[in-house]
Short mmCIF file of C-alpha atoms and ligand atoms in Angstrom, two decimals:
data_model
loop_
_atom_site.label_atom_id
_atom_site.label_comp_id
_atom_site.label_asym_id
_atom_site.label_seq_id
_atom_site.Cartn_x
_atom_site.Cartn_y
_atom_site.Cartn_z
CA UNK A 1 35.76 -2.41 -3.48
CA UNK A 2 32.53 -3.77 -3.33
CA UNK A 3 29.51 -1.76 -4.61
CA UNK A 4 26.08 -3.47 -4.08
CA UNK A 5 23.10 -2.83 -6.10
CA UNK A 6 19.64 -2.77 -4.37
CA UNK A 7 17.28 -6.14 -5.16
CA UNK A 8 14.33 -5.94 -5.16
CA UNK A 9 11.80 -9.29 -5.45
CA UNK A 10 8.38 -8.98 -6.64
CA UNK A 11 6.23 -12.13 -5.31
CA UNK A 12 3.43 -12.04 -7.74
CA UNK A 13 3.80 -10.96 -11.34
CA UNK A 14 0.21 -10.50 -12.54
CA UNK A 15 -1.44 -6.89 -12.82
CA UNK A 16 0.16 -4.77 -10.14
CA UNK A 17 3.64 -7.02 -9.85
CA UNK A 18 3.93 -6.60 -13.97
CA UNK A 19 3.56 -2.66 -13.80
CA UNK A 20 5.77 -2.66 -11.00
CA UNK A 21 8.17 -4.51 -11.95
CA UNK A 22 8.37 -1.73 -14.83
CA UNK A 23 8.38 1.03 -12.75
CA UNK A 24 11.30 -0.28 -11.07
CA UNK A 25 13.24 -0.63 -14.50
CA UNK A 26 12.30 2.98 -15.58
CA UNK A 27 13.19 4.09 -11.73
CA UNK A 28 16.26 2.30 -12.12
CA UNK A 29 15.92 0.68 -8.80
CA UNK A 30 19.31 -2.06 -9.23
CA UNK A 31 18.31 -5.64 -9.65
CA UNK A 32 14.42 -6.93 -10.26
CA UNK A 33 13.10 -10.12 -10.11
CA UNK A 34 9.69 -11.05 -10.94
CA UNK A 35 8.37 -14.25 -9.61
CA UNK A 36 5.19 -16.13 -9.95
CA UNK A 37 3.88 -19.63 -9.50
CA UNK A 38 2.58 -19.41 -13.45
CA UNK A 39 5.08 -21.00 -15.46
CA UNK A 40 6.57 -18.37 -18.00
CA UNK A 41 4.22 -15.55 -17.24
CA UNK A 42 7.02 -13.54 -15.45
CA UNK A 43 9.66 -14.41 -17.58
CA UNK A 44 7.85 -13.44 -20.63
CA UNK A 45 6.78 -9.80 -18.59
CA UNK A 46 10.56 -9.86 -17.54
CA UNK A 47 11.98 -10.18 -20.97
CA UNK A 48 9.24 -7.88 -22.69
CA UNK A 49 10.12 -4.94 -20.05
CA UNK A 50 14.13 -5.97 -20.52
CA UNK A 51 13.51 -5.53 -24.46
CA UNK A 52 12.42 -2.19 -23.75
CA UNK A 53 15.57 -0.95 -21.85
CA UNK A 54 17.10 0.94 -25.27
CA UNK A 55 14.21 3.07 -25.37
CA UNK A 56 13.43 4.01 -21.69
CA UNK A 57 17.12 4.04 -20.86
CA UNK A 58 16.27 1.09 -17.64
CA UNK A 59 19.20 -0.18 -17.53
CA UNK A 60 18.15 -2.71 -14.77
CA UNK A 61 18.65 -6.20 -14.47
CA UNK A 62 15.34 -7.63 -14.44
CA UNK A 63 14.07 -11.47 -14.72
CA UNK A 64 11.14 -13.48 -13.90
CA UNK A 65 11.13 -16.37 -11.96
CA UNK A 66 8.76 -19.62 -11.03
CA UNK A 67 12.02 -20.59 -8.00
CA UNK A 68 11.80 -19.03 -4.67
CA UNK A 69 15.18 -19.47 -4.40
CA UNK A 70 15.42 -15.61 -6.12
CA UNK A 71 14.85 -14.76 -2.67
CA UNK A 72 18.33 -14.80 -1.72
CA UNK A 73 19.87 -11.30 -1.32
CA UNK A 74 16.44 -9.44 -1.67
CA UNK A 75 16.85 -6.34 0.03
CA UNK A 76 13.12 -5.44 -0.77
CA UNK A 77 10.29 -8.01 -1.34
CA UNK A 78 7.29 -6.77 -2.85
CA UNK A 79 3.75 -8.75 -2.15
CA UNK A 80 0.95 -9.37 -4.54
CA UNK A 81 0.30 -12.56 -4.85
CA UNK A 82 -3.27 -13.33 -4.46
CA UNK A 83 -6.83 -13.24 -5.83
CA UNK A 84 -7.98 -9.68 -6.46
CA UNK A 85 -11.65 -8.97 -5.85
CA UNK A 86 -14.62 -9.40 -8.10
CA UNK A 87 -17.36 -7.29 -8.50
CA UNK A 88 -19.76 -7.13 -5.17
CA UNK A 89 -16.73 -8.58 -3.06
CA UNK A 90 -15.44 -6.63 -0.01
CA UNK A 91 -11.44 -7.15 0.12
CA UNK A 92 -12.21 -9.17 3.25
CA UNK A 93 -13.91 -11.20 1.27
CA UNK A 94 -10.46 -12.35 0.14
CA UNK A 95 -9.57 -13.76 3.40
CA UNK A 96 -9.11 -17.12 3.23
CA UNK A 97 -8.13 -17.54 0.27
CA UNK A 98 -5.06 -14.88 0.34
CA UNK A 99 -4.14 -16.10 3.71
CA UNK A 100 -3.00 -19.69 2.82
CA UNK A 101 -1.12 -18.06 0.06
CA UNK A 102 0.29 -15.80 2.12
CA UNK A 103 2.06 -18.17 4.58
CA UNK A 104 3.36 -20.03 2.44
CA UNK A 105 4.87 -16.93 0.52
CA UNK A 106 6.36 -15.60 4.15
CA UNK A 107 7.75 -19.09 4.40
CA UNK A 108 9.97 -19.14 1.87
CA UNK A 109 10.84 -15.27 2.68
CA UNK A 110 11.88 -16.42 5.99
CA UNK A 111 14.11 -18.93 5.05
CA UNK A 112 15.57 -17.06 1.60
CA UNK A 113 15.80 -13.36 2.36
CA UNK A 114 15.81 -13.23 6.35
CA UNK A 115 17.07 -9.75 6.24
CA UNK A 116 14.61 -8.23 3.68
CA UNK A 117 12.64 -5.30 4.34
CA UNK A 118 8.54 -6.41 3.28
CA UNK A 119 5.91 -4.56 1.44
CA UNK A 120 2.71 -6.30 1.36
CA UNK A 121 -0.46 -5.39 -1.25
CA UNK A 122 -2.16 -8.39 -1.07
CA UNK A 123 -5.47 -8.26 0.20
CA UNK A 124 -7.07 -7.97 3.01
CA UNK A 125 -4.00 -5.50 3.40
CA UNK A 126 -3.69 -5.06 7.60
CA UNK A 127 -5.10 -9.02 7.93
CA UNK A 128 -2.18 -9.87 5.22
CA UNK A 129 0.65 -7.73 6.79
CA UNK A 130 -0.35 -8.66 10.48
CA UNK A 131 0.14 -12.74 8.99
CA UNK A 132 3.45 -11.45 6.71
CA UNK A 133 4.93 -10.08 10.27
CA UNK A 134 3.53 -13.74 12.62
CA UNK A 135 5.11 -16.27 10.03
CA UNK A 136 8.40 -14.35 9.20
CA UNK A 137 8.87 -13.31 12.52
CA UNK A 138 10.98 -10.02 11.30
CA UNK A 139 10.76 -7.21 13.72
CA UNK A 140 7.83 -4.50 12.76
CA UNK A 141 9.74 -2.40 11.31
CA UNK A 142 10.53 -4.65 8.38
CA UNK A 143 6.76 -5.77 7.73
CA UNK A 144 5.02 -3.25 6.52
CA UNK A 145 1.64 -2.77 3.97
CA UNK A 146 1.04 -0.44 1.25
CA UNK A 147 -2.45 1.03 0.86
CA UNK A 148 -2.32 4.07 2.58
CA UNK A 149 -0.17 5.89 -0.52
CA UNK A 150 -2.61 5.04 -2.90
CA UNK A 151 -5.71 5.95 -0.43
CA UNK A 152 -3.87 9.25 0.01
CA UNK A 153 -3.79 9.81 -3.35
CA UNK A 154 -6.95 9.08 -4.21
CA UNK A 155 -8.26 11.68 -1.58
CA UNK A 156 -5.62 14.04 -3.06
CA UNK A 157 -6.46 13.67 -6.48
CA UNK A 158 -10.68 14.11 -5.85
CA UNK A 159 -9.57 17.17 -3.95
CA UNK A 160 -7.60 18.30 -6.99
CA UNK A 161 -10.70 17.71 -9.45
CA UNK A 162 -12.22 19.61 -7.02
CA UNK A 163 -10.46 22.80 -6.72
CA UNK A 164 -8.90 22.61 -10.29
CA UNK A 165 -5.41 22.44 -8.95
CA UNK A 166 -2.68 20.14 -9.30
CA UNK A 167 -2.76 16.73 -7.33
CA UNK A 168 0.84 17.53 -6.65
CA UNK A 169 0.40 20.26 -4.44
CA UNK A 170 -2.56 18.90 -2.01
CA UNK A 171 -1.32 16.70 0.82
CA UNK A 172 -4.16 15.02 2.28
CA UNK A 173 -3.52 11.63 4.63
CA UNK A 174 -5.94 9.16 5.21
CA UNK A 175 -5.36 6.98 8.29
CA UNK A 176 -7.10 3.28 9.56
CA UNK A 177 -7.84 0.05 7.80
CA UNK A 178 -7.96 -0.41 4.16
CA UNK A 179 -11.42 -1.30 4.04
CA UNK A 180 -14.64 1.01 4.51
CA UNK A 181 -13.41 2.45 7.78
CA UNK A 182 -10.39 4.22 6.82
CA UNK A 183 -10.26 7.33 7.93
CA UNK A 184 -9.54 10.35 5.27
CA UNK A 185 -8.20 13.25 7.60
CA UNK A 186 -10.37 16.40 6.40
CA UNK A 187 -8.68 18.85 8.56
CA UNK A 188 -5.46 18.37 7.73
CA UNK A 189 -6.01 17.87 4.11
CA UNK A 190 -4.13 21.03 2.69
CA UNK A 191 -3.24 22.82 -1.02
CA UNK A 192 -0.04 24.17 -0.57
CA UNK A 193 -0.28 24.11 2.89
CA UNK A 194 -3.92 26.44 2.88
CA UNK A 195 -6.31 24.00 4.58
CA UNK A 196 -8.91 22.28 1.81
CA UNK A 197 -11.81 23.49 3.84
CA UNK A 198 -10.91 27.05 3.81
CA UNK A 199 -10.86 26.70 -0.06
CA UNK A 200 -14.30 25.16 -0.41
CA UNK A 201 -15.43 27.57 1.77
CA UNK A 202 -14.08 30.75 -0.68
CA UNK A 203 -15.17 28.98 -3.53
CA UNK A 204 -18.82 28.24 -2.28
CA UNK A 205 -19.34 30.96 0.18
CA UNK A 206 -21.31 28.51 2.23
CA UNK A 207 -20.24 26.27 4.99
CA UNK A 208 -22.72 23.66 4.79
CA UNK A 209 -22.40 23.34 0.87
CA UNK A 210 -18.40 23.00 1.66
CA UNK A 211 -19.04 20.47 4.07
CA UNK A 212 -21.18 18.64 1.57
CA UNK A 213 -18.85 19.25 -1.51
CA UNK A 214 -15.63 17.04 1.29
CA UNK A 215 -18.28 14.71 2.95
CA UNK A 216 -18.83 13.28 -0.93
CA UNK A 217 -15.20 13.39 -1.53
CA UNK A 218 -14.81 11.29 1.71
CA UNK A 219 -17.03 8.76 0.46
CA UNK A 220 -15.74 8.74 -2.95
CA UNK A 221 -12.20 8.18 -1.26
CA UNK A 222 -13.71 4.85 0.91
CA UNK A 223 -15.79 3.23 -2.06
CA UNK A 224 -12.66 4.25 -4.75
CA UNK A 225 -11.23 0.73 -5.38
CA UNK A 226 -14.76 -0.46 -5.66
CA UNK A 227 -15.52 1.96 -8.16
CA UNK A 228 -12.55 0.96 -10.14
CA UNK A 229 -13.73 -2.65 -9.64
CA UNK A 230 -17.03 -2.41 -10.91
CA UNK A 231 -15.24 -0.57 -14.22
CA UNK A 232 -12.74 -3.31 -14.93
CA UNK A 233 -15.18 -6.28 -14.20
CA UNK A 234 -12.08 -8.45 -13.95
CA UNK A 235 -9.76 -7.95 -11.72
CA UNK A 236 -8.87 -4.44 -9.23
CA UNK A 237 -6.97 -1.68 -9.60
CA UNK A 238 -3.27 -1.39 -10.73
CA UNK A 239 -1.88 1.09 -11.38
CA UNK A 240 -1.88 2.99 -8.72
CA UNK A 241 -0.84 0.71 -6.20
CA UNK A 242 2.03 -0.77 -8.05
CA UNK A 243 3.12 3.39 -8.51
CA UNK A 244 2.07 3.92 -5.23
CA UNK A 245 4.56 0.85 -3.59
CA UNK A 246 7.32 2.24 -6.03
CA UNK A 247 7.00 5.50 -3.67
CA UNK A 248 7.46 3.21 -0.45
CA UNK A 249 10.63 1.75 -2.33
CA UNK A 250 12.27 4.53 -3.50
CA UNK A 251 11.94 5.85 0.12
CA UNK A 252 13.36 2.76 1.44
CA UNK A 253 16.40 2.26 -1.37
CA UNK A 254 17.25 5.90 -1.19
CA UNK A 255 16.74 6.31 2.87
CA UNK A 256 15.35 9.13 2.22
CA UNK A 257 12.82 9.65 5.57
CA UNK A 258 9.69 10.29 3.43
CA UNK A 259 6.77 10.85 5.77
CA UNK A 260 3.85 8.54 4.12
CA UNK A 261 0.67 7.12 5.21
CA UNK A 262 1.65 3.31 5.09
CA UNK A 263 0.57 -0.19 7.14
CA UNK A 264 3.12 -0.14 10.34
CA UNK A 265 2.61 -2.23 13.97
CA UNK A 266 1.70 0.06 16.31
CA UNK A 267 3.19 0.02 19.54
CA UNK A 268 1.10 2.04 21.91
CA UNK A 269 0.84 5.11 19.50
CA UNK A 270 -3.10 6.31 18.72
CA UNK A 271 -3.49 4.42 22.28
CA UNK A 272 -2.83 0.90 20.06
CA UNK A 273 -0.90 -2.19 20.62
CA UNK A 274 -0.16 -4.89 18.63
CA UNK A 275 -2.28 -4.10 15.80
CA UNK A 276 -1.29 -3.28 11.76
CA UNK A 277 -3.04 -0.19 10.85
CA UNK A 278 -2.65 2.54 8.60
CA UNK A 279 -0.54 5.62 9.91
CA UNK A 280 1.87 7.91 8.69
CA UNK A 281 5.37 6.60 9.10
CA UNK A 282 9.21 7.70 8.28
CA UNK A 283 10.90 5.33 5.51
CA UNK A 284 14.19 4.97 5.08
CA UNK A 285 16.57 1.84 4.81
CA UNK A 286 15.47 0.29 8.37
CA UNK A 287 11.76 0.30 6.89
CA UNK A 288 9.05 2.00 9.06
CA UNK A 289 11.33 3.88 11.05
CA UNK A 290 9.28 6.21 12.81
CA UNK A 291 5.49 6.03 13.60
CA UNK A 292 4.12 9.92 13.48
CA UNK A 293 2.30 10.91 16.05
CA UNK A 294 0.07 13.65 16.05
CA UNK A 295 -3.20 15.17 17.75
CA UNK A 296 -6.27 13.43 16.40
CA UNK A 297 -10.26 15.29 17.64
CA UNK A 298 -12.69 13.41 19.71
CA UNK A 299 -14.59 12.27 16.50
CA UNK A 300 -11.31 11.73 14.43
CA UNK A 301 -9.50 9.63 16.98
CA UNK A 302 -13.32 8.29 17.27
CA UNK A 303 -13.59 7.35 13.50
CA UNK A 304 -9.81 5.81 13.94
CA UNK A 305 -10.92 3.74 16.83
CA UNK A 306 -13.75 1.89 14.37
CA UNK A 307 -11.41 1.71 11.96
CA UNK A 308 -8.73 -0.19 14.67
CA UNK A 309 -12.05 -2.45 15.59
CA UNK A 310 -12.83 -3.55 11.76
CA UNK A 311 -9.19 -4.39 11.93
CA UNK A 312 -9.01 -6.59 15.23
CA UNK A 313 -12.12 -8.44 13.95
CA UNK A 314 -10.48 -9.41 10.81
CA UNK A 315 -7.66 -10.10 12.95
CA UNK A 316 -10.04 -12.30 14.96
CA UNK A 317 -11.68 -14.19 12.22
CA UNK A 318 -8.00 -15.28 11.15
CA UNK A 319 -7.02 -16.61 14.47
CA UNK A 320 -10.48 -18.42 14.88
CA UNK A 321 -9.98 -20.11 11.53
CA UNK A 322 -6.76 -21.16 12.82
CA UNK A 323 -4.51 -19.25 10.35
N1 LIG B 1 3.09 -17.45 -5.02
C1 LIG B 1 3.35 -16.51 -5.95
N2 LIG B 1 2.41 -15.94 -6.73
C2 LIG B 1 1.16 -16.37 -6.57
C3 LIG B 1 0.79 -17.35 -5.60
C4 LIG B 1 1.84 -17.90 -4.81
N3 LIG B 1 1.60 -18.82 -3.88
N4 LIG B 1 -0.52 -17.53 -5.68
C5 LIG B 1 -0.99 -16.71 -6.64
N5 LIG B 1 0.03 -16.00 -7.17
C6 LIG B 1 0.01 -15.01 -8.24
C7 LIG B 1 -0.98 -15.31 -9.35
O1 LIG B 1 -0.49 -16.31 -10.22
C8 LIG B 1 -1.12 -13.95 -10.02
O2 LIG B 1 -0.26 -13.81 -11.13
O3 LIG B 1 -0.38 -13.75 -7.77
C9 LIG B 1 -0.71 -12.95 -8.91
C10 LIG B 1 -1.77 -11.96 -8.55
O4 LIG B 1 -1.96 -11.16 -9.64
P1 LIG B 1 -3.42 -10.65 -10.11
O5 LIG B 1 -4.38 -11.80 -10.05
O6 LIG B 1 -3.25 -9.96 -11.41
O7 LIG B 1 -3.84 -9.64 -8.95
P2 LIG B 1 -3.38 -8.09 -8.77
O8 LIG B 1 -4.36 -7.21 -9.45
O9 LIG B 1 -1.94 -7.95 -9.10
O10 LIG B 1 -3.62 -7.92 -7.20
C11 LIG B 1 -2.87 -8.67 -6.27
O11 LIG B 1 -3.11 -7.06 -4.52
O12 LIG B 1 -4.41 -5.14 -4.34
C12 LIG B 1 -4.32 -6.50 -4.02
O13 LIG B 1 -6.60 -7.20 -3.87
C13 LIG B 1 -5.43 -7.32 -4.63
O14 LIG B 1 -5.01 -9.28 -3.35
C14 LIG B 1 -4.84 -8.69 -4.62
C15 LIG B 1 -3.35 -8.42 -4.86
#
């Protein structure tokens, strides 16, 4: 009998790969390697989250690694290697820089884990995953990008603050690049299922104060990693993607068809082709299974159609540098 136990490779071990790589051990995802170009960095995050196994019950087997050759037999790679942004930066900012790391990282997926399923953070995310997917080759459904979780949640959790409810109980998608286009979807942001607008209408009594209350939300939701950037001074945020990917690989390791807003190729749905771009998708062990489709207004499909073009110029500026 042979029983095999999910790996999972985390390419970059600095902020986010370090706290994911520990919410894989607590999550008890199987096997977890932590790799990095720094010499002993993940090795020494490796061993300090393996020396805490007693007390949080991993029971994982986790290392960290400066040899791409802990590639081999990666069910799941996990991508954050690259610069973070700076204070004043925009994450396209990031592009050329990220971009020459990125090949070279998809490189050495290609030739050591040619079956993996991807899941890229670096940014610029739907620049990065569209590269990811051209120098690996693997069909879309294996490339994907994680930013629309976190985005989601961010939306869900203002909402929350909002409303004085649980962040657990409001659903609220946001679809389109991860940059200052994406595309928070008001109307079908719900508590419980009760649309969010119909609340902020009870609890103001006005429409146009309700509008106001979401239309600040909405912006609060599209400047959010800024915000947290201009906090930290050093570096962007963490914690929340690396918790937000562990969502995307639990999904994946379990099969489990969760329906989340992630970074999938579309092909033809939202009336595009070709492109990376955040959606909601089905997980499950064949990656992005399943792009959802669903009825978007004239000024929603309209806002996603912006968000598509911010995308294809990115796109753009990567082919014209020749990358
Ligand atoms: N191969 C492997 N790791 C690399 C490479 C490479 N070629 N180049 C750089 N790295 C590593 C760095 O050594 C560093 O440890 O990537 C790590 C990135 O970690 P941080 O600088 O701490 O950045 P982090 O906050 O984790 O964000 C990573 O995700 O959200 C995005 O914008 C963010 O692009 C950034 C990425």
């Amino acid at each position: 009998m042979s029983i095999s136990v999910p790996k999972v490779v985390l390419i970059g071990g600095g902020q986010i790969g370090g706290v994911l790589a520990q919410l894989c051990a607590i999550e008890r995802i199987g096997e977890v390697v932590l790799y990095d170009i720094k010499e002993g960095m993940p090795q020494g995050k490796a061993l300090d989250i393996a020396e805490a196994s007693r007390v949080d019950g991993s029971d994982v087997r986790i290392s960290g690694t400066n040899d791409p050759i802990c590639l081999v037999g990666a069910d799941i790679v996990v991508v954050t290697s690259g610069m973070p942004r700076k204070d004043g930066m925009s994450r396209d900012d990031l592009l050329t820089v990220n971009a020459k790391i990125i090949s070279e990282v998809a490189e050495n997926i290609k030739q050591y884990a040619p079956n993996s399923i991807v899941i890229v953070i670096s940014n610029p995310l739907d620049a990065m995953v569209t590269l990811m997917q051209r120098v690996t080759g693997f069909p879309a459904n294996r490339v994907i990008g994680q930013a629309g979780v976190l985005d989601s949640s961010r939306f869900a959790t203002f909402i929350a603050w909002e409303l004085g409810v649980s962040a657990k109980d409001i659903n609220a998608p946001v679809l389109g690049g991860h940059g200052d286009t994406m595309v928070p979807l008001v109307r079908y942001a719900n508590v419980a299922g009760i649309p969010v607008m119909e609340q902020l209408l009870r609890k103001y009594g006005s429409a146009e104060k309700a509008k106001d209350v979401m239309d600040k939300i909405v912006q609060r939701v599209r400047d959010a990693g800024s915000e947290v950037v201009k906090l930290l001074k050093t570096g962007s945020a963490f914690y929340s993607p690396a918790t937000s990917a562990m969502s995307m690989i639990k999904a994946i390791v379990r099969d489990s068809k969760r329906v989340l807003s992630v970074c999938a190729k579309l092909n033809g749905e939202f009336g595009v082709k070709d492109y990376y771009i955040g959606v909601l998708a089905k997980l499950g062990r064949q990656g992005a299974e399943q792009v959802v489709e669903f009825d978007l207004t004239k000024e929603e499909k309209a806002m996603f159609d912006k968000s598509v073009e911010a995308v294809k110029t990115l796109v753009g500026d990567m082919d014209r540098l020749g990358i």
